[in-house]
CSV table of C-alpha atoms and ligand atoms in Angstrom, one decimal:
chain,number,residue,atom,x,y,z
J,689,MET,CA,-3.2,5.7,36.9
J,690,SER,CA,-5.1,7.9,34.5
J,691,GLU,CA,-6.4,6.3,31.1
J,692,PRO,CA,-4.5,7.1,27.9
J,693,THR,CA,-6.1,9.6,25.6
J,694,LEU,CA,-8.0,7.7,22.9
J,695,ARG,CA,-6.8,8.6,19.3
J,696,THR,CA,-9.6,8.5,16.7
J,697,VAL,CA,-9.0,6.4,13.6
J,698,THR,CA,-11.2,6.8,10.6
J,699,LEU,CA,-12.4,3.2,9.6
J,700,ILE,CA,-13.4,2.7,5.9
J,701,PRO,CA,-14.5,-0.9,5.5
J,702,GLY,CA,-15.1,-0.5,1.8
J,703,ASP,CA,-16.6,-3.3,-0.6
J,704,GLY,CA,-16.3,-7.0,-1.2
J,705,ILE,CA,-14.2,-8.6,1.5
J,706,GLY,CA,-13.6,-5.1,2.8
J,707,PRO,CA,-16.0,-5.1,5.7
J,708,GLU,CA,-15.1,-8.7,6.7
J,709,VAL,CA,-11.2,-8.1,6.8
J,710,ALA,CA,-11.9,-4.5,8.5
J,711,ASP,CA,-13.9,-6.4,11.2
J,712,ALA,CA,-11.2,-8.8,11.9
J,713,THR,CA,-8.6,-6.2,12.1
J,714,VAL,CA,-10.5,-4.2,14.4
J,715,ARG,CA,-11.1,-7.2,16.7
J,716,VAL,CA,-7.3,-7.8,16.8
J,717,LEU,CA,-6.6,-4.2,17.7
J,718,GLN,CA,-9.3,-4.3,20.5
J,719,ALA,CA,-7.6,-7.5,21.9
J,720,LEU,CA,-4.4,-5.4,21.7
J,721,LYS,CA,-6.0,-2.8,23.9
J,722,VAL,CA,-4.6,-0.1,22.0
J,723,PRO,CA,-5.9,3.6,22.8
J,724,LEU,CA,-7.6,3.7,19.6
J,725,THR,CA,-11.4,4.5,18.8
J,726,PHE,CA,-12.8,3.9,15.4
J,727,GLU,CA,-15.1,6.3,13.5
J,728,GLN,CA,-16.6,4.5,10.6
J,729,ALA,CA,-16.9,6.2,7.3
J,730,ASP,CA,-18.5,5.2,3.9
J,731,ALA,CA,-16.7,4.8,0.5
J,732,GLY,CA,-16.8,2.5,-2.5
J,733,ALA,CA,-19.1,1.3,-5.3
J,734,GLU,CA,-21.9,0.2,-2.8
J,735,VAL,CA,-22.5,3.6,-1.4
J,736,VAL,CA,-22.8,5.4,-5.0
J,737,ASN,CA,-26.5,5.2,-4.8
J,738,LYS,CA,-26.7,6.9,-1.4
J,739,TYR,CA,-24.2,9.7,-1.9
J,740,GLY,CA,-24.1,10.0,-5.9
J,741,THR,CA,-20.2,9.2,-5.5
J,742,ASN,CA,-18.0,6.6,-4.3
J,743,MET,CA,-16.0,8.9,-2.2
J,744,PRO,CA,-18.2,11.1,-0.2
J,745,GLN,CA,-17.0,14.4,1.1
J,746,SER,CA,-17.9,13.5,4.6
J,747,THR,CA,-15.4,10.7,4.4
J,748,VAL,CA,-12.7,12.8,3.2
J,749,ASP,CA,-13.6,15.5,5.9
J,750,ALA,CA,-13.6,12.5,8.6
J,751,VAL,CA,-10.0,11.5,7.4
J,752,LEU,CA,-8.9,15.3,7.6
J,753,ARG,CA,-10.2,15.6,11.1
J,754,SER,CA,-8.6,12.5,12.4
J,755,GLY,CA,-5.4,12.4,10.4
J,756,VAL,CA,-5.3,8.7,10.1
J,757,ALA,CA,-7.4,6.1,8.4
J,758,LEU,CA,-7.6,2.3,8.1
J,759,LYS,CA,-9.2,1.4,4.8
J,760,GLY,CA,-10.4,-1.8,3.3
J,761,PRO,CA,-10.5,-2.2,-0.5
J,762,THR,CA,-13.1,-0.2,-2.6
J,763,GLY,CA,-14.4,-1.7,-6.0
J,764,THR,CA,-14.5,0.5,-9.2
J,765,LEU,CA,-17.5,0.1,-11.4
J,766,VAL,CA,-16.3,-0.1,-14.9
J,767,GLY,CA,-18.2,2.1,-17.4
J,768,THR,CA,-20.0,4.3,-14.8
J,769,GLY,CA,-17.7,7.4,-15.6
J,770,LEU,CA,-16.8,7.6,-11.7
J,771,ALA,CA,-13.2,7.7,-11.0
J,772,SER,CA,-11.9,5.0,-8.7
J,773,ALA,CA,-12.6,5.9,-5.0
J,774,ASN,CA,-8.9,5.4,-4.1
J,775,VAL,CA,-7.7,7.7,-6.9
J,776,ALA,CA,-10.4,10.3,-5.7
J,777,LEU,CA,-9.1,9.9,-2.0
J,778,ARG,CA,-5.6,10.2,-2.9
J,779,LYS,CA,-6.2,13.3,-4.9
J,780,ALA,CA,-8.5,14.9,-2.2
J,781,LEU,CA,-6.0,14.2,0.5
J,782,ASP,CA,-2.8,14.7,-1.6
J,783,LEU,CA,-1.8,11.3,-0.4
J,784,PHE,CA,1.5,11.4,-2.6
J,785,ALA,CA,3.5,8.4,-1.3
J,786,SER,CA,2.4,5.0,-1.3
J,787,VAL,CA,4.7,2.8,0.9
J,788,ARG,CA,4.4,-1.0,0.5
J,789,PRO,CA,7.0,-2.8,2.7
J,790,VAL,CA,7.3,-6.6,1.2
J,791,HIS,CA,8.9,-9.1,3.1
J,792,SER,CA,9.0,-12.8,3.6
J,793,VAL,CA,6.5,-13.7,6.3
J,794,PRO,CA,8.3,-15.5,9.0
J,795,GLY,CA,6.9,-18.9,9.2
J,796,LEU,CA,5.2,-18.7,5.6
J,797,LYS,CA,7.1,-21.0,3.1
J,798,THR,CA,7.1,-19.6,-0.5
J,799,ARG,CA,9.4,-19.8,-3.4
J,800,TYR,CA,11.9,-17.1,-2.1
J,801,GLU,CA,13.5,-16.5,1.2
J,802,GLY,CA,14.9,-13.2,2.5
J,803,VAL,CA,12.7,-10.8,0.5
J,804,ASP,CA,12.8,-7.5,2.4
J,805,LEU,CA,12.1,-4.5,0.2
J,806,VAL,CA,9.9,-1.4,0.0
J,807,VAL,CA,7.9,-0.5,-3.0
J,808,MET,CA,7.6,3.5,-2.9
J,809,ARG,CA,5.3,4.7,-5.5
J,810,GLU,CA,4.3,8.5,-6.6
J,811,ASN,CA,0.5,8.3,-6.0
J,812,THR,CA,-0.8,11.3,-7.6
J,813,GLU,CA,0.1,11.8,-11.3
J,814,ASP,CA,1.3,9.7,-14.3
J,815,LEU,CA,-1.4,7.9,-16.3
J,816,TYR,CA,-3.6,8.1,-13.1
J,817,ALA,CA,-4.2,11.8,-13.9
J,818,GLY,CA,-7.4,10.3,-15.6
J,819,LEU,CA,-7.0,12.6,-18.7
J,820,GLU,CA,-8.2,10.8,-21.7
J,821,HIS,CA,-9.9,11.8,-24.8
J,822,ILE,CA,-11.2,10.7,-28.1
J,823,VAL,CA,-8.9,12.3,-30.9
J,824,VAL,CA,-11.2,11.0,-33.6
J,825,PRO,CA,-13.5,7.9,-33.5
J,826,GLY,CA,-11.2,5.0,-33.1
J,827,VAL,CA,-8.2,6.9,-31.8
J,828,VAL,CA,-7.8,7.7,-28.0
J,829,GLU,CA,-5.3,9.6,-26.0
J,830,SER,CA,-4.3,9.0,-22.3
J,831,LEU,CA,-2.1,11.6,-21.0
J,832,LYS,CA,1.0,10.7,-18.8
J,833,ILE,CA,1.5,13.7,-16.6
J,834,ILE,CA,4.9,13.7,-14.8
J,835,THR,CA,6.1,16.9,-12.9
J,836,GLU,CA,9.2,17.9,-11.4
J,837,LYS,CA,7.5,18.9,-8.1
J,838,ALA,CA,5.8,15.5,-7.6
J,839,SER,CA,8.9,13.5,-8.7
J,840,SER,CA,11.3,15.4,-6.5
J,841,ARG,CA,9.0,15.0,-3.6
J,842,ILE,CA,8.5,11.3,-3.9
J,843,ALA,CA,12.4,11.0,-4.5
J,844,ARG,CA,13.0,12.9,-1.4
J,845,TYR,CA,10.5,10.9,0.7
J,846,ALA,CA,12.2,7.7,-0.5
J,847,PHE,CA,15.7,8.7,0.4
J,848,GLU,CA,14.5,10.1,3.8
J,849,TYR,CA,12.8,6.9,4.3
J,850,ALA,CA,15.8,4.9,3.6
J,851,LYS,CA,17.8,6.9,5.8
J,852,ALA,CA,15.3,6.7,8.7
J,853,HIS,CA,14.8,2.8,8.4
J,854,GLY,CA,18.4,1.9,7.8
J,855,ARG,CA,17.9,1.0,4.2
J,856,LYS,CA,21.0,1.0,2.1
J,857,LYS,CA,19.9,1.3,-1.6
J,858,VAL,CA,17.2,3.2,-3.5
J,859,THR,CA,16.6,1.8,-7.1
J,860,ALA,CA,14.8,4.0,-9.5
J,861,VAL,CA,12.6,2.0,-11.9
J,862,HIS,CA,11.9,3.8,-15.3
J,863,LYS,CA,11.4,3.5,-18.9
J,864,ALA,CA,13.3,6.5,-19.8
J,865,ASN,CA,14.8,4.8,-22.8
J,866,ILE,CA,11.4,5.0,-24.5
J,867,MET,CA,9.7,7.9,-22.7
J,868,LYS,CA,12.7,10.0,-22.7
J,869,LEU,CA,10.8,13.3,-21.4
J,870,SER,CA,8.5,12.0,-18.9
J,871,ASP,CA,10.6,9.2,-17.3
J,872,GLY,CA,13.8,11.4,-18.2
J,873,LEU,CA,12.4,14.1,-15.9
J,874,PHE,CA,11.5,11.5,-13.2
J,875,LEU,CA,15.1,10.1,-13.3
J,876,ASP,CA,16.7,13.7,-13.3
J,877,CYS,CA,14.7,14.5,-10.1
J,878,CYS,CA,15.9,11.1,-8.5
J,879,ARG,CA,19.5,11.8,-9.5
J,880,LYS,CA,19.4,15.4,-8.0
J,881,VAL,CA,17.9,14.2,-4.7
J,882,ALA,CA,20.4,11.4,-4.3
J,883,ARG,CA,23.3,13.6,-4.4
J,884,ASP,CA,22.0,15.0,-1.0
J,885,PHE,CA,22.1,11.2,0.4
J,886,PRO,CA,25.7,10.0,0.0
J,887,GLY,CA,25.0,7.3,2.6
J,888,VAL,CA,22.4,5.5,0.4
J,889,VAL,CA,23.3,3.8,-2.9
J,890,TYR,CA,21.5,4.9,-5.8
J,891,GLU,CA,20.8,2.9,-9.0
J,892,GLU,CA,18.4,2.7,-11.9
J,893,VAL,CA,16.8,-0.1,-13.5
J,894,ILE,CA,14.5,-0.3,-16.5
J,895,VAL,CA,11.0,-1.5,-15.5
J,896,ASP,CA,11.1,-4.6,-17.8
J,897,ASN,CA,14.3,-5.6,-16.6
J,898,MET,CA,13.3,-5.1,-13.0
J,899,CYS,CA,10.5,-7.6,-13.4
J,900,MET,CA,12.9,-10.2,-14.4
J,901,GLN,CA,15.4,-9.3,-11.8
J,902,LEU,CA,12.8,-9.5,-9.1
J,903,VAL,CA,11.5,-12.9,-10.0
J,904,ARG,CA,15.1,-14.1,-10.2
J,905,ASN,CA,16.8,-12.4,-7.3
J,906,PRO,CA,14.3,-10.3,-5.1
J,907,GLU,CA,16.6,-10.4,-2.1
J,908,ARG,CA,18.9,-7.8,-3.9
J,909,TYR,CA,16.6,-5.1,-3.7
J,910,ASP,CA,15.7,-2.7,-1.0
J,911,VAL,CA,13.9,0.5,-1.7
J,912,LEU,CA,12.2,0.6,-5.2
J,913,LEU,CA,11.2,4.2,-6.2
J,914,MET,CA,8.7,4.5,-9.1
J,915,GLU,CA,6.0,6.6,-10.8
J,916,ASN,CA,2.4,5.5,-10.3
J,917,LEU,CA,1.7,3.0,-13.0
J,918,TYR,CA,5.0,0.9,-12.6
J,919,GLY,CA,4.4,1.1,-8.8
J,920,ASP,CA,0.9,-0.3,-9.2
J,921,ILE,CA,2.0,-3.3,-11.2
J,922,LEU,CA,5.2,-4.0,-9.4
J,923,SER,CA,3.7,-3.9,-5.8
J,924,ASP,CA,1.5,-7.0,-7.2
J,925,LEU,CA,4.4,-8.7,-8.5
J,926,CYS,CA,6.3,-8.1,-5.4
J,927,ALA,CA,3.4,-9.3,-3.3
J,928,GLY,CA,3.4,-12.5,-5.2
J,929,LEU,CA,7.2,-13.2,-4.1
J,930,VAL,CA,6.0,-13.5,-0.5
J,931,GLY,CA,2.6,-15.3,-0.7
J,932,GLY,CA,0.3,-13.1,-2.5
J,933,LEU,CA,-2.0,-10.1,-2.1
J,934,GLY,CA,-3.3,-11.5,1.2
J,935,VAL,CA,-0.1,-10.8,3.0
J,936,VAL,CA,1.2,-7.5,2.1
J,937,GLY,CA,0.0,-4.3,4.0
J,938,GLY,CA,0.4,-0.7,2.7
J,939,ALA,CA,0.3,2.9,3.6
J,940,ASN,CA,-0.3,6.1,1.8
J,941,PHE,CA,1.2,9.4,3.1
J,942,GLY,CA,0.4,12.9,2.6
J,943,GLU,CA,1.9,15.9,4.3
J,944,ARG,CA,-1.3,16.0,6.9
J,945,VAL,CA,-2.9,12.6,6.8
J,946,ALA,CA,-2.0,9.0,6.4
J,947,VAL,CA,-4.2,6.1,5.1
J,948,PHE,CA,-3.4,2.6,5.8
J,949,GLU,CA,-4.8,-0.1,3.3
J,950,ALA,CA,-3.9,-3.5,2.1
J,951,VAL,CA,-2.8,-3.9,-1.4
J,952,HIS,CA,-5.5,-6.2,-2.5
J,953,GLY,CA,-8.8,-5.6,-4.1
J,954,THR,CA,-12.5,-6.4,-3.1
J,955,ALA,CA,-11.9,-10.0,-4.1
J,956,PRO,CA,-15.4,-10.4,-5.8
J,957,ASP,CA,-14.9,-14.0,-6.1
J,958,ILE,CA,-14.7,-14.9,-2.5
J,959,ALA,CA,-16.7,-11.9,-1.0
J,960,GLY,CA,-19.4,-12.8,1.3
J,961,LYS,CA,-18.1,-16.4,1.9
J,962,GLY,CA,-16.0,-15.8,4.9
J,963,LEU,CA,-12.9,-16.9,3.1
J,964,ALA,CA,-10.9,-13.7,3.1
J,965,ASN,CA,-7.3,-13.7,4.3
J,966,PRO,CA,-7.2,-10.6,6.7
J,967,THR,CA,-3.4,-10.6,7.2
J,968,ALA,CA,-2.8,-7.9,4.7
J,969,LEU,CA,-5.2,-5.4,6.6
J,970,MET,CA,-3.8,-6.5,9.9
J,971,MET,CA,0.0,-5.9,8.5
J,972,SER,CA,-1.4,-2.4,7.4
J,973,ALA,CA,-2.8,-2.0,11.0
J,974,ALA,CA,0.7,-2.7,12.3
J,975,LEU,CA,2.2,-0.1,10.1
J,976,MET,CA,-0.4,2.4,11.4
J,977,LEU,CA,0.5,1.4,15.0
J,978,ARG,CA,4.0,2.4,14.4
J,979,HIS,CA,3.1,5.7,12.7
J,980,LEU,CA,1.1,6.4,15.8
J,981,LYS,CA,4.1,5.6,17.9
J,982,LEU,CA,2.5,2.3,19.2
J,983,ASP,CA,5.6,0.3,18.4
J,984,GLU,CA,5.3,-2.1,21.1
J,985,ALA,CA,1.6,-3.1,20.0
J,986,ALA,CA,2.8,-3.2,16.3
J,987,GLN,CA,5.4,-5.7,17.2
J,988,ARG,CA,3.1,-7.9,19.5
J,989,LEU,CA,0.8,-7.9,16.3
J,990,GLU,CA,3.6,-8.9,14.0
J,991,ARG,CA,4.8,-11.6,16.4
J,992,ALA,CA,1.3,-13.1,16.8
J,993,LEU,CA,0.8,-13.3,12.9
J,994,ALA,CA,4.3,-15.0,12.6
J,995,SER,CA,3.5,-17.6,15.3
J,996,VAL,CA,0.2,-18.4,13.6
J,997,PHE,CA,2.0,-18.8,10.3
J,998,ALA,CA,4.9,-20.7,12.1
J,999,GLN,CA,2.4,-23.1,13.7
J,1000,GLY,CA,0.9,-23.7,10.1
J,1001,LYS,CA,-2.2,-25.0,11.7
J,1002,VAL,CA,-4.6,-22.2,10.7
J,1003,ARG,CA,-4.2,-21.1,7.2
J,1004,THR,CA,-6.6,-19.4,4.8
J,1005,GLN,CA,-7.5,-20.9,1.5
J,1006,ASP,CA,-5.3,-18.4,-0.7
J,1007,LEU,CA,-2.4,-19.8,1.4
J,1008,GLY,CA,-3.4,-23.5,0.7
J,1009,GLY,CA,-5.3,-23.9,4.1
J,1010,THR,CA,-8.9,-24.4,5.0
J,1011,ALA,CA,-9.5,-21.8,7.5
J,1012,GLY,CA,-12.0,-19.0,7.2
J,1013,CYS,CA,-11.4,-15.4,8.0
J,1014,ARG,CA,-13.0,-15.9,11.6
J,1015,ASP,CA,-11.0,-19.1,12.3
J,1016,PHE,CA,-7.7,-17.2,11.3
J,1017,THR,CA,-8.6,-14.0,13.3
J,1018,ASP,CA,-9.4,-16.3,16.4
J,1019,ALA,CA,-5.9,-17.7,16.2
J,1020,VAL,CA,-4.3,-14.4,16.0
J,1021,VAL,CA,-6.2,-13.3,18.9
J,1022,SER,CA,-5.3,-16.2,21.0
J,1023,ALA,CA,-1.5,-15.9,19.9
J,1024,LEU,CA,-1.7,-12.3,21.2
B,1476,NAI,P1,-8.3,-8.4,-6.0
B,1476,NAI,O1,-7.1,-8.1,-5.3
B,1476,NAI,O2,-9.7,-8.2,-5.6
B,1476,NAI,O3,-8.3,-10.0,-6.3
B,1476,NAI,C1,-7.3,-10.9,-7.3
B,1476,NAI,C2,-7.3,-12.4,-6.6
B,1476,NAI,O4,-6.7,-12.3,-5.4
B,1476,NAI,C3,-8.7,-13.0,-6.4
B,1476,NAI,O5,-8.7,-14.2,-6.8
B,1476,NAI,C4,-9.0,-12.8,-4.9
B,1476,NAI,O6,-10.0,-13.7,-4.4
B,1476,NAI,C5,-7.6,-12.8,-4.5
B,1476,NAI,N1,-7.4,-12.3,-3.0
B,1476,NAI,C6,-7.3,-10.7,-2.9
B,1476,NAI,N2,-7.2,-10.6,-1.7
B,1476,NAI,C7,-7.4,-11.6,-0.8
B,1476,NAI,C8,-7.5,-11.8,0.5
B,1476,NAI,N3,-7.3,-10.9,1.5
B,1476,NAI,N4,-7.7,-13.1,0.8
B,1476,NAI,C9,-7.7,-14.2,-0.1
B,1476,NAI,N5,-7.8,-13.9,-1.4
B,1476,NAI,C10,-7.7,-12.5,-1.9
B,1476,NAI,O7,-8.1,-7.8,-7.5
B,1476,NAI,P2,-9.2,-7.6,-8.7
B,1476,NAI,O8,-10.1,-8.8,-9.0
B,1476,NAI,O9,-8.3,-7.2,-9.9
B,1476,NAI,O10,-10.0,-6.4,-8.3
B,1476,NAI,C11,-11.3,-6.6,-7.8
B,1476,NAI,C12,-11.8,-5.2,-7.4
B,1476,NAI,O11,-11.0,-4.5,-6.5
B,1476,NAI,C13,-11.8,-4.1,-8.7
B,1476,NAI,O12,-13.0,-3.4,-8.7
B,1476,NAI,C14,-10.7,-3.1,-8.4
B,1476,NAI,O13,-10.8,-2.0,-8.9
B,1476,NAI,C15,-10.7,-3.3,-6.8
B,1476,NAI,N6,-9.4,-2.9,-6.2
B,1476,NAI,C16,-9.3,-2.1,-5.1
B,1476,NAI,C17,-8.1,-1.8,-4.5
B,1476,NAI,C18,-8.1,-0.8,-3.5
B,1476,NAI,O14,-9.1,-0.5,-3.0
B,1476,NAI,N7,-7.0,-0.7,-2.7
B,1476,NAI,C19,-6.9,-2.3,-4.9
B,1476,NAI,C20,-7.0,-3.3,-5.9
B,1476,NAI,C21,-8.2,-3.5,-6.7
């Protein structure tokens, strides 16, 4: 039998706990014997001295070549004037859709059961356009950019996703009662797109109420469709519902490329101590496997994680255990 063709994945380990969780995830992917090869690329605060930027063009080019990247978190140095490496990558690759499936992890007991929702966030504009200026000393202005084009594109993506994944409801989250023009435009676009998908229920909830509803009845929600800032905040809130930042994976999609990354940051408080929980990047890798049509491998990985959680013997500290990143990864590899 001939060997399957190897597909190249760009691996961006990033900063802080990034290299630790990236190594752990690659180990698990190798144990799965998937036909992937990894090309490592630099990004983040630690490479600024070498490249003069936290997102080198060579890394952007590597992702454009491979079409798929697995990325660890990258730190943002406050006060350097450099934009976040993530924002730079999203802009350079036009990664307009951030998709974060948040579900109760089988075997991991948390305050809530039966959570199964997807945070769908517009990734390219809103206050993240980075347009700020000093009007007069003591007064600054940050511009919130919302366009019909980007809002319609993410809304269509959310409804197409709902249809393709058997999801029943899309909830647009907004503050159009206050930001009548910007969030009003976003809602108009969502409403127009919703008309093309009569099989998917459409509803709208104001963002502050949404926070309250999510901590009371998260199981009521399905696909949450949001602008960039609300999506950033609510994705952490939703991660908290199912065990925290250590257990939620995510993906960023553009027209031509996809970047898979965990929701969490570089965790400076535990970096270099071997304590990181690699589950989130492993979950992101499972999403990547599905994207690459390696569904069976994705399922095996998710089952292995679920069985380690169900046995409950090997848990990292963020989930109340004592295991380190290596112990946890060993357990996942043996479960495979
Ligand atoms: P953070 O997510 O790094 O940490 C928040 C808390 O969660 C910390 O107590 C940390 O120890 C814990 N935590 C996070 N991930 C964990 C894991 N896998 N295992 C165990 N515990 C974990 O958020 P923070 O402190 O706000 O940000 C730190 C840096 O990360 C900043 O420079 C920020 O800009 C960057 N960041 C990068 C992201 C990315 O590259 N996608 C996303 C979020 C933040």
